[in-house]
Amino acid sequence: MTDQPVIDDAADEVRRIVESAQRLGVELDEESTTQWLTAIAAAQADPDALQIDTESGTFGHKVTMLDFSPHDLARFRRIGQIVEVTGPAGVVEGALALSGSAAQSKIQSFPGDADYFQRLNIIAATRDEASGILATVLREKVLSTLQGPTYQFLEAKLGTYALDGEVGGRAVRAGSPISWSAAEIEAGEQHVHSAGSVHVVRWEDAARDPGWVKADWVVADPERRQLSNASNVIDVTWEGPDGEIVALDGYLDAYFQEVYLDADAVPVFAKVASFVSDDALDEYVEKLEGEVRKYLTKSLNYGKAAKRMYNVFRLSGRHLDAAFVRELFDEPATILYQVWSLITTLDNATVPGSSIPIEAVKEQSDALVMDVIRALEGDEEVEIVESLLALRRTLDDQEAGEARTATVAAAQTRVINLINTFFRDRLMGMPTIKEYIDAMQVTT
């Protein structure tokens, strides 16, 4: 990847990108852009990558902390109490962080879901014992947070399917993560129908090779009249008697996109992070570029691609490109990305037996309609508002089934088409970014 000039030719380069942005209808402030370019260059030049904000009690990689604002921290900590997995002291230790758009609150004016990432380190004599502890503490977390006045558990992922089959009427593929419902977790097993036979997957067995560990809830914020999907991706490690730490899924995640919520967790974070690969940055960027490629080709979503491109650019020296993409997230039309995400949240909040008050769901639906009216005009506004109103009419019926599914899909399709157009036109309007996208779309 090619580094771009940041300091020596900063004035000319910033003026060029500001002029290009203006031609594309994007408001890029020259002074604030120069300040950010200077700050990110300094952050990447500092050998001490970790930054602790003593005032807010948060910490993270210095480059990541440049994009974080603590203004919503109290809300994220409240949700964190729902999603964080805990266990016996001296056996289970963790560090909970924000990730995704939640960790970029300074630039993400319209964030999507409340995404969390947790380092969960289990101290045990053997790997098998550590896996058993994981199965216990994750199950206890789920069963203790199935539902409440402001939250509803949706599903957890633990383990990997060994064969193709069907579970509860849905197809599953060998090698894909196992999704567990609340009832299945409570029973401790799941039944996979395959080739005329029924295979029983036990929760404890799934934890022995956990793969991608994740848990999802939908949460309500009565004060804000806002709903969110809240997820916790858990990187589980085992610390043996010799002090060695290994990831139970075979890969210890890097820390280039997390903002940790409690400075008291620095010792746990530092201990685990010391075992992260020396090539972690290159591996992380490579992984992100794989996702960029996916969202530019197989699962077309220029909004998701832009979010990942921003992280690639800021970590690989393409700071001018990063500065441009960074500004896109503040454009009024990008609220459609949040609308697209919240359509799924509305559907999740009305699953059969949900404890989320229907009035909270309707208020969120009404807010989405107003957001679209403010962001759009003409035929585009009419189409999406009609789709959202059709969705709202199904909200009272928790048994809407296929009709609801079709309505959700129709609304999301209309929104994603506009998101793709908005981001594609502006990303492709910048020559250096167009060149990058063209390369991604060719190397499939």
JSON list of C-alpha atoms in Angstrom, two decimals, residues 110 152 169 174 240 276 313 403 421:
[
{"chain": "A", "resi": 110, "resn": "PHE", "atom": "CA", "xyz": [-25.51, 8.13, 12.77]},
{"chain": "A", "resi": 152, "resn": "GLN", "atom": "CA", "xyz": [-34.60, -9.04, 24.99]},
{"chain": "A", "resi": 169, "resn": "GLY", "atom": "CA", "xyz": [-36.79, -25.39, 9.58]},
{"chain": "A", "resi": 174, "resn": "ALA", "atom": "CA", "xyz": [-20.98, -27.51, 7.78]},
{"chain": "A", "resi": 240, "resn": "GLY", "atom": "CA", "xyz": [-2.47, -22.33, 31.48]},
{"chain": "A", "resi": 276, "resn": "VAL", "atom": "CA", "xyz": [-0.92, -11.00, 19.97]},
{"chain": "A", "resi": 313, "resn": "PHE", "atom": "CA", "xyz": [-6.77, 3.64, 5.06]},
{"chain": "A", "resi": 403, "resn": "ALA", "atom": "CA", "xyz": [-45.61, -11.25, 5.88]},
{"chain": "A", "resi": 421, "resn": "THR", "atom": "CA", "xyz": [-25.77, 5.01, -4.62]}
]
